[in-house]
Structures are given as C-alpha cells and as structure tokens.
Amino acid sequence: MRQGSHKSARGADQSRLDNTFQKIKVNSSSDTGIPGDPTGFSQTRMHPPREKELDHSTKDTAGFLFLGADTISHVRCCHGEGKIKLPLSACLMLSYIFTSLKNIEVASPSNYEVRVRMLAAPINPSDINMVQGTYALLPPLPTVGGNEGVGVVAEVGNHVSSVRPGDWVIPVDAGLGTWCTEGLFSEQALVRVQSDISVVGAATLSVNPCTAYRLLSDYETLRPGDTVIQNASNSGVGQAVIQIAASLGITTINVVRDRPDLQSLVERLRELGADHVITEEQLRKPEMKDLFKNCPRPRLALNCVGGKSTTEMLRHLE
C-alpha cells in the first residue's frame, strides 16, 4: 500500500504544496509578540537539556510531561525524548495533565520508516484540546503530543523514496506527535517542504496556512481583483489569508480590534500584503462606503469572531 497508489497521490500533493507556498512568505505574529501565537501559546523550539532534570507525574494524562513555568520540559513519547520551552500561559493551562519522564532510544528505521530530528514544534489550541480529550482525533494512550512541526530527515529505511537525509519534513495529518527531539515515523505520514523558509514558518505550515488556503478556495471562486473581508486578521489564519490572497492578486479588507499599538499592527499586516486594515469601530461607521470607491465589495467574508462583527461584515458583501 505504501508503494502503490499512495506514491502517485504523494507526488501530486507534493507538487501542489510546492507550487502553492513557493510564492508566499510564511511569517505570522500576534498580539503577544510571539510569532504565530494568537492565543498566547508560543512557537516552541527544541533546546539542549539542563543539568537538573525533574520527574513529575499525575494520573489520567495524555502521556507526556510538562514541568513548571519557563523551564525545559521533557516530553514522554513513544518515539523519543523532547525538550520544550513554554511560556507562563501554557504552563497554567497544562501543568496538571502530564506524566512521567522516560528516555527512549530511537531505533534505526525499517523499510518504510524515517527517523526525523525535530527542529521546532508549536503549541496550538487543538493540541490542548487533544490533551483534554475534547478534540475530534484522540490517539490511543500513552502517546506524544504535538500536531505540527518541522524536522530534518536523519535516516531513511531501505524502501523509502519520497524523502532523503537532509530534507525538511512536516506531518501529513494531525496526531503525529511532534513534541520530541527525534522520532521514528512512517514515510506516508510525512511530506517534504522547502528548506529556504524560516524554521518557525515551516513548523507552523500545516495548520493555519492550509486552513487559510481552503477558506479562500472552497467557498467562492475568487479571481485576481476580487475582494475578501475578514475579522481577527492578526490571527495565524488571518495572516496566512493576507499572504496567500496577495500572491493571488486578491484584495483583502482586514478587521482588527482597536489597541494602543494599532499603528504598529497595521504596518505589520501591510508588510505581509494587507491592502486595507480597519478596526471593528470603523467597520460599523457610514464612512465604510468610501472604502469601496477604491475596491470592489467583498465576494467572501471570513469570520472567527461572531456577533456584531460578523453582521457588519455581511452588510458589506457584494
């Protein structure tokens, strides 16, 4: 199965992935000042171990370890050992859900396996939902956390043909378990990405940018010159929408909440390719009609806020 129809599908998927993302700059940041962190969870990088290692355990957990605020944490997993530096916000949410630390040797890959050295892995809300048992995908326990990330191929099995040592790879689907230093994965669970983008960009490529691409392509047939309006435009998905739309010649109207450093945010979004950045208050004002003297009314509205913000965006649709 891994060698048959699977390979032709993989080749087509790889080509689409390369063509889609070679034009855009995967570069997101947020209110917290941490790249790609709209909710306060940071992009986590793998760090060398500290001299003192701690052991901590609770029951009814998802099978990986978390230590206190601003520490290097060892992640118990089936593939290896990981060290992750987490911010206080993540500590407060996760401190009760982890189990014991174990060092596990990563075996050499068999025929269709790939040994990957992880470079970076983020903590997304979906990761937390999986730990809590509320996510749609719940892997059998014990397991390792982390649904996305980027790693470099260290070794491949004899029958592996889609990647080779030195390639950067990301998970094909959720539930791979990226919170580790090294892992042993099936070839079909990985897809190669270009290594000329940032590590943080590659590590956060498979969730928010892919969601943004589907939002722009699944609901309306958009052409160059069309307009899209969205709220929460400084979120990870919102920033990916801006970049992908810009690469396709689609105009974006980006709604954000007012804040003391609004001008800094506006400049940052414009650097990513945003055409118009307005606040929720401006969205509700009659002067909005003046904006449409310079661009067509939107054919698509993307909402992740709800309530009045959504109603106001709908009022401006074509």
mmCIF file of C-alpha atoms in Angstrom, residues 25-39 41 43 200 204 208 232-240 242-243 259 264-265 267-269 271-272:
data_model
loop_
_atom_site.group_PDB
_atom_site.id
_atom_site.type_symbol
_atom_site.label_atom_id
_atom_site.label_comp_id
_atom_site.label_asym_id
_atom_site.label_seq_id
_atom_site.Cartn_x
_atom_site.Cartn_y
_atom_site.Cartn_z
ATOM 1 C CA LYS A 25 6.254 34.264 2.984
ATOM 2 C CA VAL A 26 5.096 32.213 5.945
ATOM 3 C CA ASN A 27 5.599 34.810 8.637
ATOM 4 C CA SER A 28 2.958 35.253 11.308
ATOM 5 C CA SER A 29 2.987 37.133 14.559
ATOM 6 C CA SER A 30 0.420 38.153 17.122
ATOM 7 C CA ASP A 31 -0.658 40.382 19.915
ATOM 8 C CA THR A 32 1.717 38.689 22.311
ATOM 9 C CA GLY A 33 4.736 39.455 20.176
ATOM 10 C CA ILE A 34 5.460 35.740 19.788
ATOM 11 C CA PRO A 35 5.463 34.555 16.139
ATOM 12 C CA GLY A 36 2.311 32.687 15.165
ATOM 13 C CA ASP A 37 0.836 32.917 18.664
ATOM 14 C CA PRO A 38 -2.681 34.413 18.517
ATOM 15 C CA THR A 39 -3.753 32.762 21.758
ATOM 16 C CA PHE A 41 0.902 29.891 23.255
ATOM 17 C CA GLN A 43 6.149 28.581 18.976
ATOM 18 C CA VAL A 200 9.150 28.818 12.585
ATOM 19 C CA THR A 204 3.538 26.241 11.519
ATOM 20 C CA ASN A 208 -3.019 27.797 9.780
ATOM 21 C CA ALA A 232 -9.342 38.665 13.571
ATOM 22 C CA SER A 233 -6.927 39.441 10.759
ATOM 23 C CA ASN A 234 -3.880 39.326 13.022
ATOM 24 C CA SER A 235 -4.509 35.701 13.972
ATOM 25 C CA GLY A 236 -2.369 32.958 12.491
ATOM 26 C CA VAL A 237 -5.026 32.059 9.918
ATOM 27 C CA GLY A 238 -5.737 35.720 9.201
ATOM 28 C CA GLN A 239 -2.119 36.499 8.417
ATOM 29 C CA ALA A 240 -1.897 33.467 6.157
ATOM 30 C CA ILE A 242 -3.398 38.017 3.753
ATOM 31 C CA GLN A 243 -0.265 36.463 2.257
ATOM 32 C CA ARG A 259 -5.478 48.806 20.699
ATOM 33 C CA SER A 264 2.330 49.081 14.628
ATOM 34 C CA LEU A 265 -0.110 46.267 13.913
ATOM 35 C CA GLU A 267 2.152 48.364 9.464
ATOM 36 C CA ARG A 268 2.954 44.744 10.218
ATOM 37 C CA LEU A 269 -0.116 43.462 8.361
ATOM 38 C CA GLU A 271 4.115 44.332 5.239
ATOM 39 C CA LEU A 272 2.522 40.906 4.811
#
